[in-house]
PDB file of C-alpha atoms in Angstrom:
ATOM      1  CA  UNK A   1      -8.880  30.090  23.418  1.00  0.00           C
ATOM      2  CA  UNK A   2     -11.773  28.736  21.470  1.00  0.00           C
ATOM      3  CA  UNK A   3     -13.173  25.379  22.517  1.00  0.00           C
ATOM      4  CA  UNK A   4     -12.245  23.829  19.078  1.00  0.00           C
ATOM      5  CA  UNK A   5      -8.645  25.012  19.398  1.00  0.00           C
ATOM      6  CA  UNK A   6      -8.462  23.552  22.883  1.00  0.00           C
ATOM      7  CA  UNK A   7      -9.743  20.184  21.636  1.00  0.00           C
ATOM      8  CA  UNK A   8      -7.082  20.305  18.793  1.00  0.00           C
ATOM      9  CA  UNK A   9      -4.326  21.095  21.324  1.00  0.00           C
ATOM     10  CA  UNK A  10      -5.367  18.336  23.664  1.00  0.00           C
ATOM     11  CA  UNK A  11      -5.616  15.868  20.752  1.00  0.00           C
ATOM     12  CA  UNK A  12      -2.180  16.852  19.425  1.00  0.00           C
ATOM     13  CA  UNK A  13      -0.586  16.537  22.799  1.00  0.00           C
ATOM     14  CA  UNK A  14      -2.226  13.183  23.593  1.00  0.00           C
ATOM     15  CA  UNK A  15      -0.880  11.855  20.232  1.00  0.00           C
ATOM     16  CA  UNK A  16       2.605  13.122  21.190  1.00  0.00           C
ATOM     17  CA  UNK A  17       2.428  11.475  24.586  1.00  0.00           C
ATOM     18  CA  UNK A  18       1.326   8.140  23.313  1.00  0.00           C
ATOM     19  CA  UNK A  19       4.075   7.998  20.641  1.00  0.00           C
ATOM     20  CA  UNK A  20       6.595   9.177  23.290  1.00  0.00           C
ATOM     21  CA  UNK A  21       5.504   6.392  25.670  1.00  0.00           C
ATOM     22  CA  UNK A  22       5.929   3.725  23.012  1.00  0.00           C
ATOM     23  CA  UNK A  23       9.468   4.973  22.214  1.00  0.00           C
ATOM     24  CA  UNK A  24      10.405   5.207  25.915  1.00  0.00           C
ATOM     25  CA  UNK A  25       9.332   1.614  26.399  1.00  0.00           C
ATOM     26  CA  UNK A  26      11.258   0.309  23.465  1.00  0.00           C
ATOM     27  CA  UNK A  27      14.484  -0.010  25.513  1.00  0.00           C
ATOM     28  CA  UNK A  28      12.906   0.055  28.913  1.00  0.00           C
ATOM     29  CA  UNK A  29      12.831  -2.555  31.644  1.00  0.00           C
ATOM     30  CA  UNK A  30      15.151  -4.962  33.226  1.00  0.00           C
ATOM     31  CA  UNK A  31      16.723  -7.640  31.066  1.00  0.00           C
ATOM     32  CA  UNK A  32      17.793 -10.974  32.266  1.00  0.00           C
ATOM     33  CA  UNK A  33      21.302 -12.393  31.567  1.00  0.00           C
ATOM     34  CA  UNK A  34      20.276 -13.698  28.159  1.00  0.00           C
ATOM     35  CA  UNK A  35      19.115 -10.327  26.794  1.00  0.00           C
ATOM     36  CA  UNK A  36      15.502 -11.213  26.909  1.00  0.00           C
ATOM     37  CA  UNK A  37      12.674  -9.416  28.740  1.00  0.00           C
ATOM     38  CA  UNK A  38      11.099 -11.458  31.470  1.00  0.00           C
ATOM     39  CA  UNK A  39       8.212 -12.228  29.085  1.00  0.00           C
ATOM     40  CA  UNK A  40      10.656 -13.903  26.704  1.00  0.00           C
ATOM     41  CA  UNK A  41      10.851 -11.192  23.933  1.00  0.00           C
ATOM     42  CA  UNK A  42      14.112 -11.021  22.220  1.00  0.00           C
ATOM     43  CA  UNK A  43      16.058  -7.749  21.960  1.00  0.00           C
ATOM     44  CA  UNK A  44      18.250  -6.511  19.171  1.00  0.00           C
ATOM     45  CA  UNK A  45      21.369  -6.441  21.313  1.00  0.00           C
ATOM     46  CA  UNK A  46      20.871 -10.110  22.287  1.00  0.00           C
ATOM     47  CA  UNK A  47      21.301 -11.067  18.754  1.00  0.00           C
ATOM     48  CA  UNK A  48      24.934 -10.020  18.821  1.00  0.00           C
ATOM     49  CA  UNK A  49      25.811 -12.816  21.123  1.00  0.00           C
ATOM     50  CA  UNK A  50      24.622 -15.263  18.437  1.00  0.00           C
ATOM     51  CA  UNK A  51      27.028 -14.107  15.746  1.00  0.00           C
ATOM     52  CA  UNK A  52      29.597 -16.506  14.454  1.00  0.00           C
ATOM     53  CA  UNK A  53      33.332 -15.945  14.981  1.00  0.00           C
ATOM     54  CA  UNK A  54      33.244 -13.194  17.585  1.00  0.00           C
ATOM     55  CA  UNK A  55      36.697 -12.595  19.091  1.00  0.00           C
ATOM     56  CA  UNK A  56      37.231 -11.999  22.770  1.00  0.00           C
ATOM     57  CA  UNK A  57      38.124  -8.366  21.969  1.00  0.00           C
ATOM     58  CA  UNK A  58      34.836  -7.940  19.938  1.00  0.00           C
ATOM     59  CA  UNK A  59      32.825  -9.477  22.854  1.00  0.00           C
ATOM     60  CA  UNK A  60      34.427  -7.062  25.196  1.00  0.00           C
ATOM     61  CA  UNK A  61      33.795  -4.113  23.000  1.00  0.00           C
ATOM     62  CA  UNK A  62      30.105  -5.211  22.440  1.00  0.00           C
ATOM     63  CA  UNK A  63      29.568  -5.774  26.132  1.00  0.00           C
ATOM     64  CA  UNK A  64      30.873  -2.229  26.845  1.00  0.00           C
ATOM     65  CA  UNK A  65      28.635  -0.721  24.033  1.00  0.00           C
ATOM     66  CA  UNK A  66      25.595  -2.674  25.545  1.00  0.00           C
ATOM     67  CA  UNK A  67      26.257  -1.467  29.155  1.00  0.00           C
ATOM     68  CA  UNK A  68      26.664   2.208  28.039  1.00  0.00           C
ATOM     69  CA  UNK A  69      23.498   1.956  25.962  1.00  0.00           C
ATOM     70  CA  UNK A  70      21.515   0.430  28.851  1.00  0.00           C
ATOM     71  CA  UNK A  71      22.559   3.189  31.235  1.00  0.00           C
ATOM     72  CA  UNK A  72      21.939   5.957  28.695  1.00  0.00           C
ATOM     73  CA  UNK A  73      18.545   4.602  27.626  1.00  0.00           C
ATOM     74  CA  UNK A  74      17.414   4.091  31.273  1.00  0.00           C
ATOM     75  CA  UNK A  75      18.383   7.683  32.175  1.00  0.00           C
ATOM     76  CA  UNK A  76      16.551   8.995  29.028  1.00  0.00           C
ATOM     77  CA  UNK A  77      13.508   6.790  29.701  1.00  0.00           C
ATOM     78  CA  UNK A  78      13.315   8.159  33.295  1.00  0.00           C
ATOM     79  CA  UNK A  79      13.523  11.695  32.015  1.00  0.00           C
ATOM     80  CA  UNK A  80      10.739  10.993  29.517  1.00  0.00           C
ATOM     81  CA  UNK A  81       8.540   9.436  32.196  1.00  0.00           C
ATOM     82  CA  UNK A  82       9.002  12.458  34.413  1.00  0.00           C
ATOM     83  CA  UNK A  83       8.271  14.888  31.569  1.00  0.00           C
ATOM     84  CA  UNK A  84       5.169  12.927  30.679  1.00  0.00           C
ATOM     85  CA  UNK A  85       4.029  13.187  34.264  1.00  0.00           C
ATOM     86  CA  UNK A  86       4.640  16.914  34.252  1.00  0.00           C
ATOM     87  CA  UNK A  87       2.836  17.327  30.971  1.00  0.00           C
ATOM     88  CA  UNK A  88      -0.132  15.347  32.262  1.00  0.00           C
ATOM     89  CA  UNK A  89      -0.286  17.360  35.458  1.00  0.00           C
ATOM     90  CA  UNK A  90      -0.118  20.585  33.365  1.00  0.00           C
ATOM     91  CA  UNK A  91      -2.973  19.446  31.199  1.00  0.00           C
ATOM     92  CA  UNK A  92      -5.053  18.368  34.265  1.00  0.00           C
ATOM     93  CA  UNK A  93      -4.254  21.722  36.010  1.00  0.00           C
ATOM     94  CA  UNK A  94      -5.349  23.502  32.952  1.00  0.00           C
ATOM     95  CA  UNK A  95      -1.923  25.346  32.759  1.00  0.00           C
ATOM     96  CA  UNK A  96      -1.280  28.069  30.234  1.00  0.00           C
ATOM     97  CA  UNK A  97      -0.641  27.148  26.677  1.00  0.00           C
ATOM     98  CA  UNK A  98       2.990  28.253  26.853  1.00  0.00           C
ATOM     99  CA  UNK A  99       3.790  25.800  29.660  1.00  0.00           C
ATOM    100  CA  UNK A 100       2.174  22.909  27.941  1.00  0.00           C
ATOM    101  CA  UNK A 101       3.987  23.862  24.696  1.00  0.00           C
ATOM    102  CA  UNK A 102       7.249  23.974  26.507  1.00  0.00           C
ATOM    103  CA  UNK A 103       6.769  20.498  27.977  1.00  0.00           C
ATOM    104  CA  UNK A 104       5.522  19.085  24.667  1.00  0.00           C
ATOM    105  CA  UNK A 105       8.623  20.397  22.898  1.00  0.00           C
ATOM    106  CA  UNK A 106      10.843  18.893  25.588  1.00  0.00           C
ATOM    107  CA  UNK A 107       9.076  15.477  24.988  1.00  0.00           C
ATOM    108  CA  UNK A 108       9.686  15.860  21.288  1.00  0.00           C
ATOM    109  CA  UNK A 109      13.303  16.658  21.869  1.00  0.00           C
ATOM    110  CA  UNK A 110      13.624  13.521  24.151  1.00  0.00           C
ATOM    111  CA  UNK A 111      12.079  11.246  21.442  1.00  0.00           C
ATOM    112  CA  UNK A 112      14.417  12.757  18.870  1.00  0.00           C
ATOM    113  CA  UNK A 113      17.393  12.071  21.218  1.00  0.00           C
ATOM    114  CA  UNK A 114      16.271   8.395  21.617  1.00  0.00           C
ATOM    115  CA  UNK A 115      16.170   7.964  17.902  1.00  0.00           C
ATOM    116  CA  UNK A 116      19.698   9.527  17.495  1.00  0.00           C
ATOM    117  CA  UNK A 117      21.013   7.367  20.301  1.00  0.00           C
ATOM    118  CA  UNK A 118      19.733   4.169  18.622  1.00  0.00           C
ATOM    119  CA  UNK A 119      21.500   5.192  15.422  1.00  0.00           C
ATOM    120  CA  UNK A 120      24.745   5.934  17.189  1.00  0.00           C
ATOM    121  CA  UNK A 121      24.688   2.557  18.902  1.00  0.00           C
ATOM    122  CA  UNK A 122      23.959   0.847  15.572  1.00  0.00           C
ATOM    123  CA  UNK A 123      27.043   2.583  14.095  1.00  0.00           C
ATOM    124  CA  UNK A 124      29.222   1.623  17.088  1.00  0.00           C
ATOM    125  CA  UNK A 125      28.206  -1.962  16.805  1.00  0.00           C
ATOM    126  CA  UNK A 126      28.911  -1.948  13.068  1.00  0.00           C
ATOM    127  CA  UNK A 127      32.280  -0.535  13.793  1.00  0.00           C
ATOM    128  CA  UNK A 128      33.191  -3.582  15.854  1.00  0.00           C
ATOM    129  CA  UNK A 129      31.821  -6.203  13.567  1.00  0.00           C
ATOM    130  CA  UNK A 130      33.384  -7.593  10.389  1.00  0.00           C
ATOM    131  CA  UNK A 131      31.583  -7.341   7.048  1.00  0.00           C
ATOM    132  CA  UNK A 132      30.491 -11.027   7.288  1.00  0.00           C
ATOM    133  CA  UNK A 133      29.142 -10.402  10.850  1.00  0.00           C
ATOM    134  CA  UNK A 134      27.298  -7.344   9.774  1.00  0.00           C
ATOM    135  CA  UNK A 135      25.649  -9.479   7.046  1.00  0.00           C
ATOM    136  CA  UNK A 136      24.833 -12.192   9.424  1.00  0.00           C
ATOM    137  CA  UNK A 137      23.230  -9.654  11.800  1.00  0.00           C
ATOM    138  CA  UNK A 138      21.218  -8.205   8.876  1.00  0.00           C
ATOM    139  CA  UNK A 139      20.049 -11.617   7.927  1.00  0.00           C
ATOM    140  CA  UNK A 140      18.873 -12.301  11.565  1.00  0.00           C
ATOM    141  CA  UNK A 141      16.881  -9.084  11.506  1.00  0.00           C
ATOM    142  CA  UNK A 142      15.207 -10.168   8.255  1.00  0.00           C
ATOM    143  CA  UNK A 143      14.175 -13.444   9.721  1.00  0.00           C
ATOM    144  CA  UNK A 144      12.934 -11.764  12.937  1.00  0.00           C
ATOM    145  CA  UNK A 145      16.176 -12.405  14.981  1.00  0.00           C
ATOM    146  CA  UNK A 146      15.313 -15.954  15.500  1.00  0.00           C
ATOM    147  CA  UNK A 147      13.555 -18.826  13.662  1.00  0.00           C
ATOM    148  CA  UNK A 148      11.994 -20.102  16.830  1.00  0.00           C
ATOM    149  CA  UNK A 149      10.623 -16.826  18.223  1.00  0.00           C
ATOM    150  CA  UNK A 150       7.580 -15.372  16.427  1.00  0.00           C
ATOM    151  CA  UNK A 151       8.215 -11.772  14.990  1.00  0.00           C
ATOM    152  CA  UNK A 152       5.291 -10.418  17.126  1.00  0.00           C
ATOM    153  CA  UNK A 153       7.206 -11.498  20.328  1.00  0.00           C
ATOM    154  CA  UNK A 154      10.185  -9.396  19.341  1.00  0.00           C
ATOM    155  CA  UNK A 155      10.926  -6.150  21.144  1.00  0.00           C
ATOM    156  CA  UNK A 156      12.375  -3.342  19.256  1.00  0.00           C
TER     157      UNK A 156
END
């Protein structure tokens, strides 16, 4: 392979790794009982507890959705971390291009799965909420989830 092609391949894979890492971290980490990260950033799921007029049944359903999402995202985040490590090792070991291509495709598939999972969770949550609650949630998103938390402190 020509040196220029190698540079382009490394640049492309590095870009993929960086974007994958950001996505993996989006739902990563342990949350305290208020739905905030330990550094105080608010999460989208935490906003659900602030909706007006949630019935006990809705609270139970939302809690179940949240727990399933947390477990699924943790599992996917771990898989993405392992794949990034394998890809980094392959790059350092100067593995053949096909091995690197396979690992890079796997990383891309995992990022796509993360995006689809978020959309599925959004649809499940919307199925539990009333029209008024969905509008209230949309209004919270527009304001940055909370008037007292700066938007840059939000974790998406």
